[in-house]
């Protein structure tokens, strides 16, 4: 009986140990690893909010006076030349006044010609009589009358000239009034927007009240990138620095650019988000022509660059200076501290603590992938 009891106890003990072994057995975790290798690492400054593609010249044109649209000579998407007429308001009355003013100018100029020729004739007559007076052949009274007539005609000539100048000024004033009723392109470009139709009335904006422009004109031949950077990073940026630009419209494609301007002031759009606007131009003219005004853009200004240096993906770094290093001899991960150098959102430089070829855990979000965990490398 005693032997049977011992046998039962031993059997239960074996079953218990087997159960503990079975359920305490460590299951390996499938992980993906990144390899420490040599390459280029850039220290960059990126924009805090989305930048945008802007035109070097863009004018939202409006007429300075109100009136009814008589001629709408362009449509959205049209290419126009500098000086081209875009919109004309009804201005027959003003143009008639201009014609009248020009006619009066012609009359005034003829009056100048008439009076000044008469003045020249009287001057010659006085000179002839003065020569005869020396020889006592002309009375003093006649000579005096001729002198008076010469002076009066000379004054009449000057009066006619002044009158002509006044009429010419009136022509200029009337021409300026007519010009206010015509919208002219200040530069060559493309029409982005037109607000208004023939027959509609245009009313100029009152002071302090913004209204849609009659015509939005863009010079698409010259574009640049404008983007805000944090005020803390702005001090590191200098004009002439190289940068890369990425756009949502061109996924996977990068544009080489150069910093051309740093705003001399800080924008405080939000209490805790003070930024400085910087401007860049693309160095590849072919790519520049592919850009449309208004595209959103992200920038990375290269502050410092190290080439052929040890690096690892930034996503693998824990707390700025630790990684989970894979030990192939044990098949486990172990926490490893290293000395970092410069870094960006893609790569971090390794100064010391890791060697070329070392493999580290790529994704830190793997469940159970902690220091000491047994893993299986997912190829």
mmCIF file of C-alpha atoms in Angstrom:
data_model
loop_
_atom_site.group_PDB
_atom_site.id
_atom_site.type_symbol
_atom_site.label_atom_id
_atom_site.label_comp_id
_atom_site.label_asym_id
_atom_site.label_seq_id
_atom_site.Cartn_x
_atom_site.Cartn_y
_atom_site.Cartn_z
ATOM 1 C CA UNK A 1 0.000 0.000 0.000
ATOM 2 C CA UNK A 2 2.833 2.322 0.913
ATOM 3 C CA UNK A 3 4.606 1.613 -2.406
ATOM 4 C CA UNK A 4 1.450 2.384 -4.357
ATOM 5 C CA UNK A 5 1.135 5.724 -2.562
ATOM 6 C CA UNK A 6 4.728 6.617 -3.389
ATOM 7 C CA UNK A 7 4.163 5.676 -7.024
ATOM 8 C CA UNK A 8 1.067 7.894 -7.233
ATOM 9 C CA UNK A 9 2.932 10.819 -5.667
ATOM 10 C CA UNK A 10 5.821 10.403 -8.088
ATOM 11 C CA UNK A 11 3.410 10.263 -11.013
ATOM 12 C CA UNK A 12 1.667 13.433 -9.912
ATOM 13 C CA UNK A 13 5.033 15.134 -9.429
ATOM 14 C CA UNK A 14 6.114 14.183 -12.972
ATOM 15 C CA UNK A 15 2.822 15.461 -14.391
ATOM 16 C CA UNK A 16 3.206 18.717 -12.465
ATOM 17 C CA UNK A 17 6.748 19.257 -13.692
ATOM 18 C CA UNK A 18 5.682 18.502 -17.269
ATOM 19 C CA UNK A 19 2.829 20.945 -16.992
ATOM 20 C CA UNK A 20 5.120 23.639 -15.613
ATOM 21 C CA UNK A 21 7.674 23.001 -18.361
ATOM 22 C CA UNK A 22 5.053 23.058 -21.066
ATOM 23 C CA UNK A 23 3.401 26.305 -20.020
ATOM 24 C CA UNK A 24 6.544 28.092 -18.929
ATOM 25 C CA UNK A 25 8.344 27.375 -22.170
ATOM 26 C CA UNK A 26 9.427 30.684 -23.792
ATOM 27 C CA UNK A 27 8.056 31.213 -27.268
ATOM 28 C CA UNK A 28 10.446 33.165 -29.552
ATOM 29 C CA UNK A 29 9.231 36.438 -31.131
ATOM 30 C CA UNK A 30 9.490 37.122 -34.854
ATOM 31 C CA UNK A 31 11.348 40.402 -35.348
ATOM 32 C CA UNK A 32 12.844 42.480 -38.118
ATOM 33 C CA UNK A 33 16.398 43.744 -37.691
ATOM 34 C CA UNK A 34 18.357 46.697 -39.030
ATOM 35 C CA UNK A 35 22.088 46.535 -39.695
ATOM 36 C CA UNK A 36 24.624 49.113 -38.554
ATOM 37 C CA UNK A 37 26.390 50.253 -41.745
ATOM 38 C CA UNK A 38 28.340 53.143 -43.207
ATOM 39 C CA UNK A 39 26.720 55.952 -45.135
ATOM 40 C CA UNK A 40 25.790 59.629 -45.050
ATOM 41 C CA UNK A 41 24.092 61.316 -42.104
ATOM 42 C CA UNK A 42 22.738 64.864 -42.277
ATOM 43 C CA UNK A 43 21.895 67.186 -39.428
ATOM 44 C CA UNK A 44 18.780 68.924 -40.723
ATOM 45 C CA UNK A 45 16.196 71.501 -39.744
ATOM 46 C CA UNK A 46 12.657 70.825 -40.930
ATOM 47 C CA UNK A 47 9.575 72.977 -41.221
ATOM 48 C CA UNK A 48 7.083 73.081 -38.355
ATOM 49 C CA UNK A 49 4.042 73.488 -40.620
ATOM 50 C CA UNK A 50 3.563 72.722 -44.282
ATOM 51 C CA UNK A 51 5.254 75.178 -46.594
ATOM 52 C CA UNK A 52 4.004 76.072 -50.044
ATOM 53 C CA UNK A 53 5.112 76.821 -53.567
ATOM 54 C CA UNK A 54 4.776 80.527 -54.338
ATOM 55 C CA UNK A 55 5.252 82.721 -57.399
ATOM 56 C CA UNK A 56 7.942 85.390 -57.489
ATOM 57 C CA UNK A 57 5.284 87.708 -58.925
ATOM 58 C CA UNK A 58 1.588 87.424 -58.142
ATOM 59 C CA UNK A 59 -0.900 90.272 -58.306
ATOM 60 C CA UNK A 60 -4.533 90.211 -57.285
ATOM 61 C CA UNK A 61 -5.677 92.992 -59.561
ATOM 62 C CA UNK A 62 -8.700 95.219 -59.043
ATOM 63 C CA UNK A 63 -9.974 98.381 -60.680
ATOM 64 C CA UNK A 64 -9.730 101.601 -58.635
ATOM 65 C CA UNK A 65 -13.228 102.709 -59.680
ATOM 66 C CA UNK A 66 -16.580 100.990 -59.844
ATOM 67 C CA UNK A 67 -18.591 100.436 -62.958
ATOM 68 C CA UNK A 68 -20.196 98.014 -65.362
ATOM 69 C CA UNK A 69 -17.987 95.495 -67.174
ATOM 70 C CA UNK A 70 -18.201 96.251 -70.897
ATOM 71 C CA UNK A 71 -15.382 94.000 -72.146
ATOM 72 C CA UNK A 72 -13.952 90.911 -70.431
ATOM 73 C CA UNK A 73 -10.989 90.011 -72.606
ATOM 74 C CA UNK A 74 -9.455 87.065 -70.711
ATOM 75 C CA UNK A 75 -10.477 83.764 -69.166
ATOM 76 C CA UNK A 76 -8.944 81.615 -66.425
ATOM 77 C CA UNK A 77 -5.861 79.818 -67.717
ATOM 78 C CA UNK A 78 -5.062 82.387 -70.446
ATOM 79 C CA UNK A 79 -1.476 83.453 -70.982
ATOM 80 C CA UNK A 80 -1.150 87.243 -71.148
ATOM 81 C CA UNK A 81 1.632 89.689 -71.957
ATOM 82 C CA UNK A 82 2.746 92.725 -70.006
ATOM 83 C CA UNK A 83 0.592 95.719 -70.919
ATOM 84 C CA UNK A 84 -2.278 93.609 -72.284
ATOM 85 C CA UNK A 85 -5.821 94.856 -71.637
ATOM 86 C CA UNK A 86 -7.750 92.473 -69.381
ATOM 87 C CA UNK A 87 -11.017 94.224 -68.442
ATOM 88 C CA UNK A 88 -12.664 97.424 -69.652
ATOM 89 C CA UNK A 89 -15.552 99.113 -67.853
ATOM 90 C CA UNK A 90 -18.218 101.083 -69.691
ATOM 91 C CA UNK A 91 -16.476 104.411 -70.327
ATOM 92 C CA UNK A 92 -17.985 105.963 -73.468
ATOM 93 C CA UNK A 93 -18.653 109.229 -71.643
ATOM 94 C CA UNK A 94 -15.089 109.445 -70.360
ATOM 95 C CA UNK A 95 -13.615 108.594 -73.758
ATOM 96 C CA UNK A 96 -15.824 111.274 -75.352
ATOM 97 C CA UNK A 97 -14.459 113.819 -72.865
ATOM 98 C CA UNK A 98 -10.952 112.708 -73.768
ATOM 99 C CA UNK A 99 -11.645 113.237 -77.483
ATOM 100 C CA UNK A 100 -13.057 116.685 -76.680
ATOM 101 C CA UNK A 101 -9.983 117.567 -74.614
ATOM 102 C CA UNK A 102 -7.662 116.490 -77.405
ATOM 103 C CA UNK A 103 -9.615 118.589 -79.916
ATOM 104 C CA UNK A 104 -9.345 121.618 -77.644
ATOM 105 C CA UNK A 105 -5.617 120.967 -77.423
ATOM 106 C CA UNK A 106 -5.348 121.125 -81.201
ATOM 107 C CA UNK A 107 -7.185 124.464 -81.189
ATOM 108 C CA UNK A 108 -4.950 125.765 -78.408
ATOM 109 C CA UNK A 109 -1.801 124.797 -80.313
ATOM 110 C CA UNK A 110 -3.081 126.599 -83.435
ATOM 111 C CA UNK A 111 -3.748 129.683 -81.300
ATOM 112 C CA UNK A 112 -0.164 129.521 -80.049
ATOM 113 C CA UNK A 113 1.084 129.312 -83.631
ATOM 114 C CA UNK A 114 -1.048 132.271 -84.675
ATOM 115 C CA UNK A 115 -0.230 134.578 -81.771
ATOM 116 C CA UNK A 116 3.465 133.755 -81.700
ATOM 117 C CA UNK A 117 3.852 134.362 -85.461
ATOM 118 C CA UNK A 118 2.104 137.725 -85.035
ATOM 119 C CA UNK A 119 4.482 138.517 -82.178
ATOM 120 C CA UNK A 120 7.448 137.668 -84.383
ATOM 121 C CA UNK A 121 6.049 139.938 -87.143
ATOM 122 C CA UNK A 122 5.604 142.858 -84.730
ATOM 123 C CA UNK A 123 9.123 142.360 -83.450
ATOM 124 C CA UNK A 124 10.566 142.575 -86.961
ATOM 125 C CA UNK A 125 8.424 145.663 -87.654
ATOM 126 C CA UNK A 126 9.739 147.390 -84.552
ATOM 127 C CA UNK A 127 13.323 146.564 -85.531
ATOM 128 C CA UNK A 128 12.736 148.092 -89.001
ATOM 129 C CA UNK A 129 11.194 151.265 -87.589
ATOM 130 C CA UNK A 130 13.978 151.603 -85.020
ATOM 131 C CA UNK A 131 16.545 151.582 -87.853
ATOM 132 C CA UNK A 132 14.604 154.295 -89.687
ATOM 133 C CA UNK A 133 14.273 156.336 -86.515
ATOM 134 C CA UNK A 134 18.034 156.560 -86.283
ATOM 135 C CA UNK A 135 17.970 158.315 -89.665
ATOM 136 C CA UNK A 136 15.150 160.609 -88.477
ATOM 137 C CA UNK A 137 12.797 159.028 -91.037
ATOM 138 C CA UNK A 138 10.182 157.807 -88.485
ATOM 139 C CA UNK A 139 8.492 159.806 -85.774
ATOM 140 C CA UNK A 140 8.990 158.923 -82.127
ATOM 141 C CA UNK A 141 5.239 158.403 -81.701
ATOM 142 C CA UNK A 142 5.135 155.708 -84.402
ATOM 143 C CA UNK A 143 8.177 153.981 -82.978
ATOM 144 C CA UNK A 144 6.589 153.967 -79.515
ATOM 145 C CA UNK A 145 3.337 152.550 -80.871
ATOM 146 C CA UNK A 146 5.266 149.774 -82.639
ATOM 147 C CA UNK A 147 7.119 148.930 -79.421
ATOM 148 C CA UNK A 148 3.828 148.698 -77.519
ATOM 149 C CA UNK A 149 2.313 146.476 -80.193
ATOM 150 C CA UNK A 150 5.382 144.213 -80.045
ATOM 151 C CA UNK A 151 5.078 143.848 -76.265
ATOM 152 C CA UNK A 152 1.339 143.097 -76.417
ATOM 153 C CA UNK A 153 1.778 140.451 -79.108
ATOM 154 C CA UNK A 154 4.655 138.854 -77.171
ATOM 155 C CA UNK A 155 2.440 138.634 -74.076
ATOM 156 C CA UNK A 156 -0.372 137.203 -76.184
ATOM 157 C CA UNK A 157 2.029 134.531 -77.439
ATOM 158 C CA UNK A 158 2.971 133.548 -73.884
ATOM 159 C CA UNK A 159 -0.695 133.532 -72.867
ATOM 160 C CA UNK A 160 -1.527 131.174 -75.731
ATOM 161 C CA UNK A 161 1.289 128.852 -74.698
ATOM 162 C CA UNK A 162 0.102 128.788 -71.089
ATOM 163 C CA UNK A 163 -3.435 128.078 -72.271
ATOM 164 C CA UNK A 164 -2.185 125.221 -74.424
ATOM 165 C CA UNK A 165 -0.301 123.768 -71.471
ATOM 166 C CA UNK A 166 -3.475 123.928 -69.387
ATOM 167 C CA UNK A 167 -5.465 122.130 -72.072
ATOM 168 C CA UNK A 168 -2.666 119.532 -72.385
ATOM 169 C CA UNK A 169 -2.877 118.925 -68.630
ATOM 170 C CA UNK A 170 -6.633 118.465 -69.005
ATOM 171 C CA UNK A 171 -5.971 115.851 -71.675
ATOM 172 C CA UNK A 172 -3.633 114.015 -69.277
ATOM 173 C CA UNK A 173 -6.231 114.145 -66.497
ATOM 174 C CA UNK A 174 -8.957 112.826 -68.764
ATOM 175 C CA UNK A 175 -6.653 110.098 -70.096
ATOM 176 C CA UNK A 176 -5.928 109.042 -66.493
ATOM 177 C CA UNK A 177 -9.678 108.873 -65.774
ATOM 178 C CA UNK A 178 -10.151 106.628 -68.811
ATOM 179 C CA UNK A 179 -7.156 104.530 -67.709
ATOM 180 C CA UNK A 180 -8.856 103.884 -64.357
ATOM 181 C CA UNK A 181 -11.640 102.081 -66.228
ATOM 182 C CA UNK A 182 -9.210 99.673 -67.911
ATOM 183 C CA UNK A 183 -7.358 96.856 -66.147
ATOM 184 C CA UNK A 184 -3.893 96.283 -67.654
ATOM 185 C CA UNK A 185 -1.543 93.343 -66.986
ATOM 186 C CA UNK A 186 1.508 94.692 -65.072
ATOM 187 C CA UNK A 187 3.610 91.679 -66.126
ATOM 188 C CA UNK A 188 3.404 88.568 -68.290
ATOM 189 C CA UNK A 189 1.818 85.508 -66.716
ATOM 190 C CA UNK A 190 -1.201 83.235 -66.501
ATOM 191 C CA UNK A 191 -4.702 84.179 -65.383
ATOM 192 C CA UNK A 192 -5.468 82.130 -62.261
ATOM 193 C CA UNK A 193 -8.870 83.584 -61.418
ATOM 194 C CA UNK A 194 -11.444 85.965 -62.893
ATOM 195 C CA UNK A 195 -14.284 87.388 -60.792
ATOM 196 C CA UNK A 196 -16.982 89.020 -62.893
ATOM 197 C CA UNK A 197 -18.918 88.735 -66.136
ATOM 198 C CA UNK A 198 -19.828 91.153 -68.917
ATOM 199 C CA UNK A 199 -22.675 93.361 -67.709
ATOM 200 C CA UNK A 200 -21.938 92.901 -64.022
ATOM 201 C CA UNK A 201 -20.944 95.792 -61.804
ATOM 202 C CA UNK A 202 -17.585 96.021 -60.056
ATOM 203 C CA UNK A 203 -17.366 97.908 -56.787
ATOM 204 C CA UNK A 204 -13.964 98.881 -55.364
ATOM 205 C CA UNK A 205 -13.144 97.636 -51.864
ATOM 206 C CA UNK A 206 -13.810 100.098 -49.048
ATOM 207 C CA UNK A 207 -10.839 100.748 -46.722
ATOM 208 C CA UNK A 208 -10.122 97.781 -44.480
ATOM 209 C CA UNK A 209 -12.551 95.441 -46.236
ATOM 210 C CA UNK A 210 -11.028 92.761 -48.468
ATOM 211 C CA UNK A 211 -13.019 91.721 -51.539
ATOM 212 C CA UNK A 212 -12.145 89.164 -54.228
ATOM 213 C CA UNK A 213 -9.831 90.539 -56.930
ATOM 214 C CA UNK A 214 -11.151 91.112 -60.422
ATOM 215 C CA UNK A 215 -8.200 89.151 -61.835
ATOM 216 C CA UNK A 216 -5.550 87.014 -60.122
ATOM 217 C CA UNK A 217 -2.395 87.116 -62.261
ATOM 218 C CA UNK A 218 0.541 84.757 -61.636
ATOM 219 C CA UNK A 219 4.009 84.640 -63.191
ATOM 220 C CA UNK A 220 4.498 80.876 -63.198
ATOM 221 C CA UNK A 221 7.973 81.112 -64.761
ATOM 222 C CA UNK A 222 9.582 82.002 -61.431
ATOM 223 C CA UNK A 223 8.649 80.076 -58.272
ATOM 224 C CA UNK A 224 10.114 79.558 -54.807
ATOM 225 C CA UNK A 225 9.368 77.578 -51.655
ATOM 226 C CA UNK A 226 8.309 79.319 -48.460
ATOM 227 C CA UNK A 227 8.153 77.370 -45.194
ATOM 228 C CA UNK A 228 8.154 78.158 -41.450
ATOM 229 C CA UNK A 229 10.791 76.757 -39.088
ATOM 230 C CA UNK A 230 10.859 76.898 -35.310
ATOM 231 C CA UNK A 231 12.516 80.009 -33.870
ATOM 232 C CA UNK A 232 14.922 77.762 -31.919
ATOM 233 C CA UNK A 233 16.271 76.239 -35.152
ATOM 234 C CA UNK A 234 16.263 79.402 -37.246
ATOM 235 C CA UNK A 235 19.587 80.646 -35.826
ATOM 236 C CA UNK A 236 21.375 77.630 -37.359
ATOM 237 C CA UNK A 237 20.206 78.407 -40.882
ATOM 238 C CA UNK A 238 22.153 80.643 -43.259
ATOM 239 C CA UNK A 239 21.484 81.729 -46.817
ATOM 240 C CA UNK A 240 23.212 79.533 -49.366
ATOM 241 C CA UNK A 241 22.705 76.310 -47.380
ATOM 242 C CA UNK A 242 21.632 73.252 -49.336
ATOM 243 C CA UNK A 243 18.251 71.676 -48.679
ATOM 244 C CA UNK A 244 15.905 69.018 -49.965
ATOM 245 C CA UNK A 245 12.249 69.599 -50.729
ATOM 246 C CA UNK A 246 9.505 66.981 -50.852
ATOM 247 C CA UNK A 247 5.980 67.534 -52.102
ATOM 248 C CA UNK A 248 2.792 65.552 -51.644
ATOM 249 C CA UNK A 249 2.190 65.903 -55.381
ATOM 250 C CA UNK A 250 5.396 63.964 -56.136
ATOM 251 C CA UNK A 251 5.533 61.038 -53.742
ATOM 252 C CA UNK A 252 8.984 59.500 -53.405
ATOM 253 C CA UNK A 253 10.665 62.308 -55.336
ATOM 254 C CA UNK A 254 12.960 64.909 -53.783
ATOM 255 C CA UNK A 255 14.039 68.297 -55.080
ATOM 256 C CA UNK A 256 17.421 69.896 -54.459
ATOM 257 C CA UNK A 257 17.104 73.471 -53.222
ATOM 258 C CA UNK A 258 19.062 76.348 -51.723
ATOM 259 C CA UNK A 259 18.120 78.796 -48.968
ATOM 260 C CA UNK A 260 17.817 82.306 -50.439
ATOM 261 C CA UNK A 261 16.146 84.320 -47.682
ATOM 262 C CA UNK A 262 15.539 84.192 -43.937
ATOM 263 C CA UNK A 263 12.801 86.459 -42.621
ATOM 264 C CA UNK A 264 14.156 89.168 -40.282
ATOM 265 C CA UNK A 265 11.277 88.760 -37.844
ATOM 266 C CA UNK A 266 9.407 86.063 -35.899
ATOM 267 C CA UNK A 267 5.774 85.180 -36.466
ATOM 268 C CA UNK A 268 3.676 84.504 -33.391
ATOM 269 C CA UNK A 269 0.627 82.797 -34.861
ATOM 270 C CA UNK A 270 0.168 80.848 -31.650
ATOM 271 C CA UNK A 271 1.385 81.557 -28.125
ATOM 272 C CA UNK A 272 3.719 78.549 -28.062
ATOM 273 C CA UNK A 273 4.494 78.252 -31.779
ATOM 274 C CA UNK A 274 6.772 81.081 -32.870
ATOM 275 C CA UNK A 275 8.288 80.529 -36.286
ATOM 276 C CA UNK A 276 10.565 82.162 -38.849
ATOM 277 C CA UNK A 277 9.750 81.955 -42.547
ATOM 278 C CA UNK A 278 12.555 80.920 -44.884
ATOM 279 C CA UNK A 279 12.574 80.890 -48.667
ATOM 280 C CA UNK A 280 14.294 78.455 -51.026
ATOM 281 C CA UNK A 281 14.725 78.119 -54.776
ATOM 282 C CA UNK A 282 14.978 74.834 -56.636
ATOM 283 C CA UNK A 283 18.331 74.212 -58.329
ATOM 284 C CA UNK A 284 16.904 71.964 -61.036
ATOM 285 C CA UNK A 285 15.107 74.183 -63.565
ATOM 286 C CA UNK A 286 13.441 71.180 -65.217
ATOM 287 C CA UNK A 287 11.845 70.133 -61.918
ATOM 288 C CA UNK A 288 10.995 73.737 -61.112
ATOM 289 C CA UNK A 289 8.784 73.911 -64.191
ATOM 290 C CA UNK A 290 6.770 70.953 -62.886
ATOM 291 C CA UNK A 291 5.594 72.862 -59.832
ATOM 292 C CA UNK A 292 2.191 74.493 -59.543
ATOM 293 C CA UNK A 293 1.603 77.535 -57.372
ATOM 294 C CA UNK A 294 0.033 76.457 -54.086
ATOM 295 C CA UNK A 295 1.572 72.966 -53.845
ATOM 296 C CA UNK A 296 2.304 72.031 -50.218
ATOM 297 C CA UNK A 297 5.987 71.410 -49.516
ATOM 298 C CA UNK A 298 8.200 70.049 -46.727
ATOM 299 C CA UNK A 299 11.833 71.075 -46.416
ATOM 300 C CA UNK A 300 14.990 69.744 -44.774
ATOM 301 C CA UNK A 301 17.788 72.302 -44.544
ATOM 302 C CA UNK A 302 21.183 70.573 -44.237
ATOM 303 C CA UNK A 303 23.059 72.167 -41.329
ATOM 304 C CA UNK A 304 25.894 69.612 -41.154
ATOM 305 C CA UNK A 305 26.785 66.518 -43.162
ATOM 306 C CA UNK A 306 28.982 63.489 -42.346
ATOM 307 C CA UNK A 307 29.781 61.002 -45.104
ATOM 308 C CA UNK A 308 30.968 57.382 -44.854
ATOM 309 C CA UNK A 309 30.176 57.245 -41.154
ATOM 310 C CA UNK A 310 28.604 54.476 -39.072
ATOM 311 C CA UNK A 311 24.846 54.921 -38.888
ATOM 312 C CA UNK A 312 21.635 53.154 -37.982
ATOM 313 C CA UNK A 313 17.963 53.989 -38.556
ATOM 314 C CA UNK A 314 16.706 56.570 -36.079
ATOM 315 C CA UNK A 315 13.566 54.511 -35.464
ATOM 316 C CA UNK A 316 15.720 51.865 -33.729
ATOM 317 C CA UNK A 317 17.073 54.222 -31.041
ATOM 318 C CA UNK A 318 15.685 54.116 -27.480
ATOM 319 C CA UNK A 319 15.950 57.249 -25.320
ATOM 320 C CA UNK A 320 18.465 58.802 -27.683
ATOM 321 C CA UNK A 321 21.404 56.462 -26.983
ATOM 322 C CA UNK A 322 20.245 52.845 -26.547
ATOM 323 C CA UNK A 323 19.288 49.999 -28.861
ATOM 324 C CA UNK A 324 18.177 46.385 -28.531
ATOM 325 C CA UNK A 325 21.151 44.523 -29.999
ATOM 326 C CA UNK A 326 20.649 41.043 -31.419
ATOM 327 C CA UNK A 327 23.057 38.400 -30.070
ATOM 328 C CA UNK A 328 23.228 35.603 -32.676
ATOM 329 C CA UNK A 329 24.993 33.243 -30.231
ATOM 330 C CA UNK A 330 22.016 33.199 -27.844
ATOM 331 C CA UNK A 331 19.251 34.304 -30.169
ATOM 332 C CA UNK A 332 18.270 37.005 -27.696
ATOM 333 C CA UNK A 333 18.035 40.793 -27.583
ATOM 334 C CA UNK A 334 20.070 42.772 -25.111
ATOM 335 C CA UNK A 335 19.967 46.472 -24.339
ATOM 336 C CA UNK A 336 23.107 48.206 -25.563
ATOM 337 C CA UNK A 337 24.196 51.789 -24.986
ATOM 338 C CA UNK A 338 26.095 53.686 -27.716
ATOM 339 C CA UNK A 339 27.427 57.199 -28.267
ATOM 340 C CA UNK A 340 25.364 59.010 -30.928
ATOM 341 C CA UNK A 341 26.528 61.780 -33.239
ATOM 342 C CA UNK A 342 24.389 63.929 -35.498
ATOM 343 C CA UNK A 343 20.988 62.616 -36.519
ATOM 344 C CA UNK A 344 17.821 63.283 -38.448
ATOM 345 C CA UNK A 345 14.471 61.564 -38.773
ATOM 346 C CA UNK A 346 16.014 58.863 -40.992
ATOM 347 C CA UNK A 347 19.500 58.074 -39.632
ATOM 348 C CA UNK A 348 21.538 58.530 -36.462
ATOM 349 C CA UNK A 349 25.337 58.574 -36.462
ATOM 350 C CA UNK A 350 27.179 56.044 -34.256
ATOM 351 C CA UNK A 351 30.344 57.432 -32.648
ATOM 352 C CA UNK A 352 31.112 54.394 -30.483
ATOM 353 C CA UNK A 353 29.493 51.428 -28.751
ATOM 354 C CA UNK A 354 28.415 49.580 -31.924
ATOM 355 C CA UNK A 355 30.301 48.050 -34.833
ATOM 356 C CA UNK A 356 29.625 47.768 -38.520
ATOM 357 C CA UNK A 357 27.453 44.714 -39.180
ATOM 358 C CA UNK A 358 25.752 44.720 -35.769
ATOM 359 C CA UNK A 359 22.028 44.051 -35.976
ATOM 360 C CA UNK A 360 19.482 45.879 -33.859
ATOM 361 C CA UNK A 361 15.721 45.662 -33.454
ATOM 362 C CA UNK A 362 14.111 47.818 -36.147
ATOM 363 C CA UNK A 363 10.585 48.232 -34.785
ATOM 364 C CA UNK A 364 10.298 49.100 -31.110
ATOM 365 C CA UNK A 365 6.546 48.426 -31.184
ATOM 366 C CA UNK A 366 6.923 44.629 -31.278
ATOM 367 C CA UNK A 367 5.061 43.039 -28.361
ATOM 368 C CA UNK A 368 7.433 41.256 -26.021
ATOM 369 C CA UNK A 369 10.563 42.554 -27.792
ATOM 370 C CA UNK A 370 12.408 43.671 -24.662
ATOM 371 C CA UNK A 371 15.833 43.263 -23.146
ATOM 372 C CA UNK A 372 16.539 39.526 -22.821
ATOM 373 C CA UNK A 373 13.736 38.369 -25.114
ATOM 374 C CA UNK A 374 14.343 35.321 -27.303
ATOM 375 C CA UNK A 375 13.689 36.152 -30.949
ATOM 376 C CA UNK A 376 13.583 34.685 -34.420
ATOM 377 C CA UNK A 377 14.829 36.889 -37.227
ATOM 378 C CA UNK A 378 12.180 37.522 -39.873
ATOM 379 C CA UNK A 379 13.989 37.483 -43.199
#
